[in-house]
PDB file of C-alpha atoms in Angstrom:
ATOM      1  CA  MET A   9      -5.174  29.732   7.041  1.00 38.00           C
ATOM      2  CA  ILE A  10      -2.349  27.399   8.084  1.00 40.00           C
ATOM      3  CA  MET A  11      -3.153  24.171   9.881  1.00 46.00           C
ATOM      4  CA  ASP A  12      -0.594  22.317  11.927  1.00 44.00           C
ATOM      5  CA  LYS A  13      -1.844  18.832  11.125  1.00 68.00           C
ATOM      6  CA  GLY A  14       0.263  15.709  10.950  1.00 92.00           C
ATOM      7  CA  PHE A  15      -2.030  13.708   8.666  1.00 95.00           C
ATOM      8  CA  GLY A  16      -4.443  14.618   5.902  1.00 97.00           C
ATOM      9  CA  VAL A  17      -5.932  13.889   2.505  1.00 98.00           C
ATOM     10  CA  ILE A  18      -5.744  16.197  -0.494  1.00 98.00           C
ATOM     11  CA  PHE A  19      -7.825  16.370  -3.650  1.00 97.00           C
ATOM     12  CA  CYS A  20      -7.051  18.470  -6.726  1.00 95.00           C
ATOM     13  CA  ALA A  21      -9.918  19.428  -9.018  1.00 92.00           C
ATOM     14  CA  GLY A  22     -10.247  22.187 -11.566  1.00 86.00           C
ATOM     15  CA  GLY A  23     -11.534  22.939 -15.015  1.00 80.00           C
ATOM     16  CA  GLN A  24     -15.146  21.814 -15.373  1.00 84.00           C
ATOM     17  CA  GLU A  25     -17.406  22.116 -12.341  1.00 88.00           C
ATOM     18  CA  LYS A  26     -18.226  18.399 -12.484  1.00 90.00           C
ATOM     19  CA  TYR A  27     -14.725  17.571 -11.263  1.00 91.00           C
ATOM     20  CA  VAL A  28     -15.188  19.736  -8.184  1.00 93.00           C
ATOM     21  CA  ARG A  29     -18.490  17.926  -7.517  1.00 94.00           C
ATOM     22  CA  GLU A  30     -16.645  14.630  -7.902  1.00 95.00           C
ATOM     23  CA  ALA A  31     -13.983  15.744  -5.417  1.00 96.00           C
ATOM     24  CA  ARG A  32     -16.637  16.835  -2.931  1.00 96.00           C
ATOM     25  CA  ALA A  33     -18.312  13.420  -3.132  1.00 96.00           C
ATOM     26  CA  ALA A  34     -14.929  11.693  -2.804  1.00 97.00           C
ATOM     27  CA  ALA A  35     -14.075  13.797   0.249  1.00 98.00           C
ATOM     28  CA  SER A  36     -17.460  13.019   1.785  1.00 97.00           C
ATOM     29  CA  SER A  37     -16.736   9.303   1.474  1.00 97.00           C
ATOM     30  CA  VAL A  38     -13.423   9.795   3.315  1.00 98.00           C
ATOM     31  CA  LYS A  39     -15.144  11.792   6.083  1.00 97.00           C
ATOM     32  CA  ALA A  40     -17.749   9.040   6.479  1.00 98.00           C
ATOM     33  CA  HIS A  41     -15.039   6.700   7.751  1.00 98.00           C
ATOM     34  CA  MET A  42     -12.513   9.171   9.208  1.00 97.00           C
ATOM     35  CA  PRO A  43     -14.518  12.211  10.326  1.00 96.00           C
ATOM     36  CA  ASN A  44     -11.601  13.816  12.171  1.00 94.00           C
ATOM     37  CA  LEU A  45      -9.121  13.523   9.310  1.00 96.00           C
ATOM     38  CA  PRO A  46      -8.564  16.950   7.698  1.00 97.00           C
ATOM     39  CA  ILE A  47      -9.074  17.237   3.943  1.00 98.00           C
ATOM     40  CA  ALA A  48      -7.740  19.955   1.626  1.00 97.00           C
ATOM     41  CA  LEU A  49      -8.859  20.834  -1.887  1.00 97.00           C
ATOM     42  CA  PHE A  50      -6.625  22.486  -4.483  1.00 96.00           C
ATOM     43  CA  THR A  51      -8.660  24.107  -7.242  1.00 94.00           C
ATOM     44  CA  ASP A  52      -8.681  26.855  -9.861  1.00 90.00           C
ATOM     45  CA  LYS A  53     -12.066  28.348  -8.975  1.00 90.00           C
ATOM     46  CA  PRO A  54     -13.901  29.703  -5.915  1.00 89.00           C
ATOM     47  CA  VAL A  55     -15.181  26.727  -3.897  1.00 92.00           C
ATOM     48  CA  LYS A  56     -16.898  26.770  -0.523  1.00 94.00           C
ATOM     49  CA  LYS A  57     -15.469  24.403   2.057  1.00 95.00           C
ATOM     50  CA  GLY A  58     -18.828  22.977   3.081  1.00 95.00           C
ATOM     51  CA  LYS A  59     -18.782  19.900   5.297  1.00 95.00           C
ATOM     52  CA  GLU A  60     -16.324  18.022   3.118  1.00 97.00           C
ATOM     53  CA  PHE A  61     -13.237  20.259   3.005  1.00 97.00           C
ATOM     54  CA  ASP A  62     -11.314  21.723   5.912  1.00 97.00           C
ATOM     55  CA  LEU A  63      -9.105  23.817   3.638  1.00 96.00           C
ATOM     56  CA  VAL A  64      -9.480  25.137   0.093  1.00 96.00           C
ATOM     57  CA  PHE A  65      -6.529  26.530  -1.872  1.00 95.00           C
ATOM     58  CA  GLU A  66      -7.244  28.405  -5.101  1.00 92.00           C
ATOM     59  CA  SER A  67      -4.628  28.858  -7.828  1.00 85.00           C
ATOM     60  CA  HIS A  68      -4.796  30.240 -11.367  1.00 78.00           C
ATOM     61  CA  ASP A  69      -1.142  29.702 -12.262  1.00 74.00           C
ATOM     62  CA  PHE A  70      -1.565  26.796 -14.691  1.00 71.00           C
ATOM     63  CA  ASP A  71      -2.722  26.442 -18.301  1.00 68.00           C
ATOM     64  CA  HIS A  72      -4.378  23.086 -17.594  1.00 73.00           C
ATOM     65  CA  PRO A  73      -6.249  21.948 -14.451  1.00 70.00           C
ATOM     66  CA  GLN A  74      -4.372  18.626 -14.387  1.00 82.00           C
ATOM     67  CA  LYS A  75      -1.258  20.581 -13.414  1.00 85.00           C
ATOM     68  CA  LEU A  76      -2.894  21.359 -10.077  1.00 88.00           C
ATOM     69  CA  LYS A  77      -2.186  17.764  -9.064  1.00 93.00           C
ATOM     70  CA  MET A  78       1.525  17.899  -8.299  1.00 94.00           C
ATOM     71  CA  HIS A  79       1.195  21.560  -7.272  1.00 94.00           C
ATOM     72  CA  GLY A  80      -1.188  20.441  -4.533  1.00 95.00           C
ATOM     73  CA  MET A  81       1.158  17.681  -3.420  1.00 97.00           C
ATOM     74  CA  LEU A  82       4.093  20.058  -3.145  1.00 97.00           C
ATOM     75  CA  LEU A  83       2.030  22.541  -1.120  1.00 96.00           C
ATOM     76  CA  SER A  84       0.214  20.004   1.048  1.00 97.00           C
ATOM     77  CA  PRO A  85      -0.456  21.478   4.504  1.00 96.00           C
ATOM     78  CA  PHE A  86       0.112  18.055   6.071  1.00 97.00           C
ATOM     79  CA  ASP A  87       3.336  16.354   7.121  1.00 97.00           C
ATOM     80  CA  LYS A  88       1.917  13.019   5.958  1.00 98.00           C
ATOM     81  CA  THR A  89      -0.418  13.165   2.988  1.00 98.00           C
ATOM     82  CA  LEU A  90      -2.652  10.864   1.015  1.00 98.00           C
ATOM     83  CA  TYR A  91      -3.457  12.238  -2.434  1.00 98.00           C
ATOM     84  CA  LEU A  92      -6.512  10.716  -4.130  1.00 98.00           C
ATOM     85  CA  ASP A  93      -7.975  11.430  -7.543  1.00 97.00           C
ATOM     86  CA  SER A  94     -11.316  13.197  -7.442  1.00 96.00           C
ATOM     87  CA  ASP A  95     -13.170  10.212  -8.952  1.00 95.00           C
ATOM     88  CA  THR A  96     -12.620   7.898  -5.979  1.00 97.00           C
ATOM     89  CA  LYS A  97     -14.876   6.483  -3.303  1.00 96.00           C
ATOM     90  CA  THR A  98     -13.529   5.416   0.075  1.00 98.00           C
ATOM     91  CA  GLU A  99     -15.308   2.484   1.701  1.00 97.00           C
ATOM     92  CA  ALA A 100     -13.347   2.024   4.955  1.00 98.00           C
ATOM     93  CA  SER A 101     -10.863   3.651   7.313  1.00 98.00           C
ATOM     94  CA  LEU A 102      -7.429   4.340   5.829  1.00 98.00           C
ATOM     95  CA  TRP A 103      -5.561   5.212   9.022  1.00 97.00           C
ATOM     96  CA  GLU A 104      -3.134   2.306   8.556  1.00 97.00           C
ATOM     97  CA  LEU A 105      -1.640   4.041   5.510  1.00 98.00           C
ATOM     98  CA  PHE A 106      -0.227   6.938   7.506  1.00 97.00           C
ATOM     99  CA  GLY A 107       1.601   4.508   9.781  1.00 97.00           C
ATOM    100  CA  LEU A 108       3.581   3.289   6.780  1.00 98.00           C
ATOM    101  CA  LEU A 109       5.098   6.735   6.463  1.00 98.00           C
ATOM    102  CA  GLU A 110       7.089   6.101   9.613  1.00 97.00           C
ATOM    103  CA  PHE A 111       9.176   3.763   7.426  1.00 98.00           C
ATOM    104  CA  TYR A 112       8.672   4.928   3.828  1.00 98.00           C
ATOM    105  CA  ASP A 113       8.895   8.230   1.974  1.00 98.00           C
ATOM    106  CA  ILE A 114       6.299   7.598  -0.719  1.00 98.00           C
ATOM    107  CA  GLY A 115       3.752   4.967  -1.688  1.00 98.00           C
ATOM    108  CA  PHE A 116       1.957   4.047  -4.908  1.00 98.00           C
ATOM    109  CA  THR A 117      -0.304   1.430  -6.429  1.00 98.00           C
ATOM    110  CA  HIS A 118       0.215  -0.251  -9.797  1.00 98.00           C
ATOM    111  CA  ARG A 119      -2.061  -0.080 -12.801  1.00 97.00           C
ATOM    112  CA  VAL A 120      -4.307  -3.105 -13.398  1.00 97.00           C
ATOM    113  CA  LYS A 121      -2.825  -5.360 -16.086  1.00 97.00           C
ATOM    114  CA  CYS A 122      -5.031  -5.544 -19.175  1.00 96.00           C
ATOM    115  CA  GLU A 123      -4.965  -5.910 -22.896  1.00 95.00           C
ATOM    116  CA  TRP A 124      -5.921  -2.509 -24.295  1.00 90.00           C
ATOM    117  CA  PRO A 125      -7.315  -3.161 -27.799  1.00 89.00           C
ATOM    118  CA  PRO A 126      -8.114  -0.028 -29.834  1.00 87.00           C
ATOM    119  CA  TYR A 127     -11.796   0.916 -29.952  1.00 79.00           C
ATOM    120  CA  ALA A 128     -12.766  -1.951 -27.623  1.00 83.00           C
ATOM    121  CA  SER A 129     -13.117  -2.626 -23.916  1.00 86.00           C
ATOM    122  CA  ALA A 130     -10.034  -3.521 -21.908  1.00 90.00           C
ATOM    123  CA  VAL A 131      -9.492  -7.223 -21.235  1.00 94.00           C
ATOM    124  CA  PHE A 132      -8.420  -8.128 -17.673  1.00 96.00           C
ATOM    125  CA  ILE A 133      -5.196 -10.157 -17.363  1.00 97.00           C
ATOM    126  CA  ASP A 134      -4.058  -9.670 -13.762  1.00 98.00           C
ATOM    127  CA  TYR A 135      -4.584  -7.289 -10.870  1.00 98.00           C
ATOM    128  CA  ILE A 136      -1.042  -5.931 -10.974  1.00 98.00           C
ATOM    129  CA  ASP A 137       0.848  -4.471 -13.908  1.00 97.00           C
ATOM    130  CA  HIS A 138       4.327  -4.281 -12.406  1.00 96.00           C
ATOM    131  CA  ASP A 139       5.526  -2.151 -15.320  1.00 96.00           C
ATOM    132  CA  CYS A 140       3.228   0.782 -14.628  1.00 97.00           C
ATOM    133  CA  ILE A 141       2.313   2.945 -11.625  1.00 97.00           C
ATOM    134  CA  GLN A 142      -1.243   4.344 -11.518  1.00 97.00           C
ATOM    135  CA  GLY A 143      -1.177   8.000 -10.468  1.00 95.00           C
ATOM    136  CA  GLY A 144      -4.572   8.238  -8.752  1.00 96.00           C
ATOM    137  CA  PHE A 145      -3.183   7.258  -5.332  1.00 98.00           C
ATOM    138  CA  VAL A 146      -0.026   8.792  -3.870  1.00 98.00           C
ATOM    139  CA  LEU A 147       0.952   8.457  -0.220  1.00 98.00           C
ATOM    140  CA  PHE A 148       3.891  10.580   0.918  1.00 98.00           C
ATOM    141  CA  ARG A 149       5.611  12.410   3.723  1.00 98.00           C
ATOM    142  CA  LYS A 150       7.513  15.669   3.555  1.00 97.00           C
ATOM    143  CA  SER A 151      10.946  14.118   3.361  1.00 98.00           C
ATOM    144  CA  ALA A 152      13.527  15.695   1.072  1.00 98.00           C
ATOM    145  CA  SER A 153      13.579  12.641  -1.183  1.00 98.00           C
ATOM    146  CA  ALA A 154       9.787  12.439  -1.571  1.00 98.00           C
ATOM    147  CA  MET A 155       9.518  16.162  -2.284  1.00 98.00           C
ATOM    148  CA  ASN A 156      12.311  15.885  -4.840  1.00 98.00           C
ATOM    149  CA  PHE A 157      10.455  13.056  -6.585  1.00 98.00           C
ATOM    150  CA  ILE A 158       7.202  15.023  -6.759  1.00 98.00           C
ATOM    151  CA  GLU A 159       8.999  18.186  -7.834  1.00 97.00           C
ATOM    152  CA  GLN A 160      10.612  16.338 -10.753  1.00 97.00           C
ATOM    153  CA  TRP A 161       7.186  15.015 -11.760  1.00 96.00           C
ATOM    154  CA  HIS A 162       5.720  18.519 -11.433  1.00 94.00           C
ATOM    155  CA  ASN A 163       8.465  20.269 -13.394  1.00 94.00           C
ATOM    156  CA  ARG A 164       8.443  17.792 -16.265  1.00 94.00           C
ATOM    157  CA  PHE A 165       4.687  18.025 -16.557  1.00 92.00           C
ATOM    158  CA  LEU A 166       4.802  21.832 -16.550  1.00 89.00           C
ATOM    159  CA  GLU A 167       6.788  21.626 -19.787  1.00 88.00           C
ATOM    160  CA  VAL A 168       3.970  19.787 -21.576  1.00 83.00           C
ATOM    161  CA  PRO A 169       1.938  22.072 -23.885  1.00 74.00           C
ATOM    162  CA  LYS A 170      -1.699  22.444 -22.888  1.00 62.00           C
ATOM    163  CA  ASP A 171      -2.998  20.872 -26.110  1.00 60.00           C
ATOM    164  CA  ALA A 172      -0.805  17.771 -25.647  1.00 51.00           C
ATOM    165  CA  GLU A 173      -2.154  16.834 -22.218  1.00 50.00           C
ATOM    166  CA  ARG A 174      -4.490  13.879 -22.069  1.00 54.00           C
ATOM    167  CA  ALA A 175      -4.631  11.016 -19.592  1.00 52.00           C
ATOM    168  CA  GLY A 176      -2.903   7.892 -20.888  1.00 49.00           C
ATOM    169  CA  LEU A 177      -1.029   9.625 -23.699  1.00 51.00           C
ATOM    170  CA  PRO A 178       2.802   9.875 -23.655  1.00 49.00           C
ATOM    171  CA  LEU A 179       2.603  13.455 -22.357  1.00 54.00           C
ATOM    172  CA  GLY A 180      -0.051  12.791 -19.701  1.00 77.00           C
ATOM    173  CA  ASP A 181       0.837  12.984 -16.020  1.00 90.00           C
ATOM    174  CA  GLN A 182       0.959   9.195 -15.533  1.00 92.00           C
ATOM    175  CA  PRO A 183       3.601   8.375 -18.184  1.00 93.00           C
ATOM    176  CA  ILE A 184       5.741  11.177 -16.780  1.00 94.00           C
ATOM    177  CA  LEU A 185       5.239   9.760 -13.267  1.00 96.00           C
ATOM    178  CA  ASN A 186       6.556   6.426 -14.508  1.00 97.00           C
ATOM    179  CA  GLU A 187       9.556   8.079 -16.147  1.00 96.00           C
ATOM    180  CA  VAL A 188      10.464   9.753 -12.857  1.00 97.00           C
ATOM    181  CA  TYR A 189       9.997   6.465 -11.016  1.00 98.00           C
ATOM    182  CA  GLN A 190      12.404   4.704 -13.386  1.00 97.00           C
ATOM    183  CA  SER A 191      15.031   7.363 -12.758  1.00 97.00           C
ATOM    184  CA  GLU A 192      14.511   7.451  -8.971  1.00 97.00           C
ATOM    185  CA  LYS A 193      13.785   3.835  -8.000  1.00 96.00           C
ATOM    186  CA  GLY A 194      17.466   3.176  -7.318  1.00 96.00           C
ATOM    187  CA  ASN A 195      17.853   6.217  -5.069  1.00 97.00           C
ATOM    188  CA  PRO A 196      19.066   4.872  -1.690  1.00 98.00           C
ATOM    189  CA  ASP A 197      17.534   7.870   0.089  1.00 98.00           C
ATOM    190  CA  LEU A 198      14.029   7.224  -1.279  1.00 98.00           C
ATOM    191  CA  ALA A 199      12.060   4.447   0.426  1.00 98.00           C
ATOM    192  CA  ILE A 200       9.102   3.416  -1.776  1.00 98.00           C
ATOM    193  CA  VAL A 201       6.226   1.153  -0.782  1.00 98.00           C
ATOM    194  CA  PHE A 202       3.653  -0.358  -3.142  1.00 98.00           C
ATOM    195  CA  LEU A 203       0.136  -0.963  -1.869  1.00 98.00           C
ATOM    196  CA  PRO A 204      -2.236  -3.540  -3.412  1.00 98.00           C
ATOM    197  CA  ASN A 205      -4.403  -1.820  -5.998  1.00 98.00           C
ATOM    198  CA  PHE A 206      -7.209  -4.346  -5.443  1.00 98.00           C
ATOM    199  CA  ILE A 207      -7.632  -2.786  -1.994  1.00 98.00           C
ATOM    200  CA  TYR A 208      -6.547   0.839  -2.373  1.00 98.00           C
ATOM    201  CA  ASN A 209      -7.132   1.690  -6.049  1.00 98.00           C
ATOM    202  CA  ALA A 210      -9.724  -0.627  -7.591  1.00 97.00           C
ATOM    203  CA  ARG A 211     -10.258   0.379 -11.194  1.00 96.00           C
ATOM    204  CA  PRO A 212     -13.298  -0.807 -13.215  1.00 94.00           C
ATOM    205  CA  TRP A 213     -11.329  -3.316 -15.299  1.00 95.00           C
ATOM    206  CA  MET A 214     -10.783  -5.504 -12.236  1.00 96.00           C
ATOM    207  CA  TRP A 215     -14.287  -5.259 -10.760  1.00 95.00           C
ATOM    208  CA  GLN A 216     -15.740  -8.417 -12.299  1.00 94.00           C
ATOM    209  CA  GLN A 217     -12.653 -10.376 -11.252  1.00 97.00           C
ATOM    210  CA  LEU A 218     -12.904  -9.015  -7.715  1.00 97.00           C
ATOM    211  CA  LYS A 219     -16.466 -10.315  -7.528  1.00 95.00           C
ATOM    212  CA  LYS A 220     -15.438 -13.713  -8.930  1.00 96.00           C
ATOM    213  CA  ASP A 221     -12.582 -13.987  -6.430  1.00 97.00           C
ATOM    214  CA  GLY A 222     -14.741 -12.988  -3.451  1.00 96.00           C
ATOM    215  CA  MET A 223     -12.623  -9.858  -2.872  1.00 97.00           C
ATOM    216  CA  TRP A 224     -15.188  -7.153  -3.620  1.00 96.00           C
ATOM    217  CA  ASN A 225     -15.899  -6.423   0.046  1.00 95.00           C
ATOM    218  CA  ASP A 226     -12.169  -6.063   0.781  1.00 97.00           C
ATOM    219  CA  VAL A 227     -11.838  -2.975  -1.421  1.00 97.00           C
ATOM    220  CA  LYS A 228     -11.185   0.225   0.513  1.00 98.00           C
ATOM    221  CA  ILE A 229     -10.921   2.661  -2.417  1.00 98.00           C
ATOM    222  CA  PHE A 230     -12.811   2.374  -5.701  1.00 96.00           C
ATOM    223  CA  HIS A 231     -11.616   4.549  -8.567  1.00 96.00           C
ATOM    224  CA  ALA A 232     -13.850   5.385 -11.543  1.00 94.00           C
ATOM    225  CA  HIS A 233     -15.785   8.287 -12.995  1.00 90.00           C
ATOM    226  CA  GLY A 234     -19.456   8.244 -12.064  1.00 89.00           C
ATOM    227  CA  LEU A 235     -19.089   7.044  -8.484  1.00 88.00           C
ATOM    228  CA  ASP A 236     -20.669  10.302  -7.320  1.00 83.00           C
ATOM    229  CA  GLU A 237     -23.784   9.745  -9.410  1.00 82.00           C
ATOM    230  CA  SER A 238     -27.060   8.119  -8.458  1.00 74.00           C
ATOM    231  CA  ARG A 239     -27.885   4.669  -9.808  1.00 63.00           C
ATOM    232  CA  VAL A 240     -30.492   6.236 -12.072  1.00 57.00           C
ATOM    233  CA  LYS A 241     -27.964   8.608 -13.641  1.00 60.00           C
ATOM    234  CA  LYS A 242     -25.436   5.820 -14.113  1.00 69.00           C
ATOM    235  CA  LEU A 243     -28.058   3.611 -15.759  1.00 60.00           C
ATOM    236  CA  TYR A 244     -29.123   6.500 -17.987  1.00 60.00           C
ATOM    237  CA  ARG A 245     -25.543   7.139 -19.056  1.00 65.00           C
ATOM    238  CA  LYS A 246     -24.983   3.431 -19.793  1.00 67.00           C
ATOM    239  CA  ILE A 247     -28.117   3.169 -21.926  1.00 62.00           C
ATOM    240  CA  ARG A 248     -27.342   6.441 -23.707  1.00 58.00           C
ATOM    241  CA  HIS A 249     -23.891   5.122 -24.634  1.00 56.00           C
ATOM    242  CA  LYS A 250     -25.251   1.777 -25.899  1.00 52.00           C
ATOM    243  CA  ILE A 251     -27.743   3.383 -28.262  1.00 49.00           C
ATOM    244  CA  GLY A 252     -25.112   5.740 -29.629  1.00 45.00           C
ATOM    245  CA  TRP A 253     -26.122   9.053 -28.134  1.00 42.00           C
ATOM    246  CA  GLY A 254     -22.583   9.906 -27.028  1.00 38.00           C
TER     247      GLY A 254
END
């Protein structure tokens, strides 16, 4: 089925079933605030559309489900697309983002700036780490320059062996995204916009600071695993971790 839609959101979720459940919950949160905005899922398993997805695309062409991510971006059925990671929760309308694509080809948010000590919790330093893009939010239109950027990201990540792929490691999708950005940021044909992560990509390491600064209610997109779980399940998981059960 081909939809002629100007705007839309895509999610990419494969591998374990829990990631598809996450994506469904994330899509539901988008629909709660923008019920008429079409949403597409790219996955590697049979998934029913349900109320959350308007389109589902199934692919078995990749040796790792994370490689669905850029594949989905390249095949987005929308002229203007917002890609969100499956572990996100939308808390408000995001229509203003699509208006930016009248002027820009692609948009990102930065990673939160922290100290990352080994075997210990991250220590918040600042909301913005200007040296690193966080790949869980990508806003783009189907311009030649944006598609070229995503295709470079896709092709470089395809070369990574399955066993070497892990988020945050040198061969994960985010370090490769940042490599492509460094090579493309001077491209005069590519207009890039950065959105504030404390509104559109709020990661857990900034949450306490957001509360202290009175900015918690300004967040439009939270980004963390477990946002699709009930409070009871989250409490259970927290206690289980503290007493060393895994």
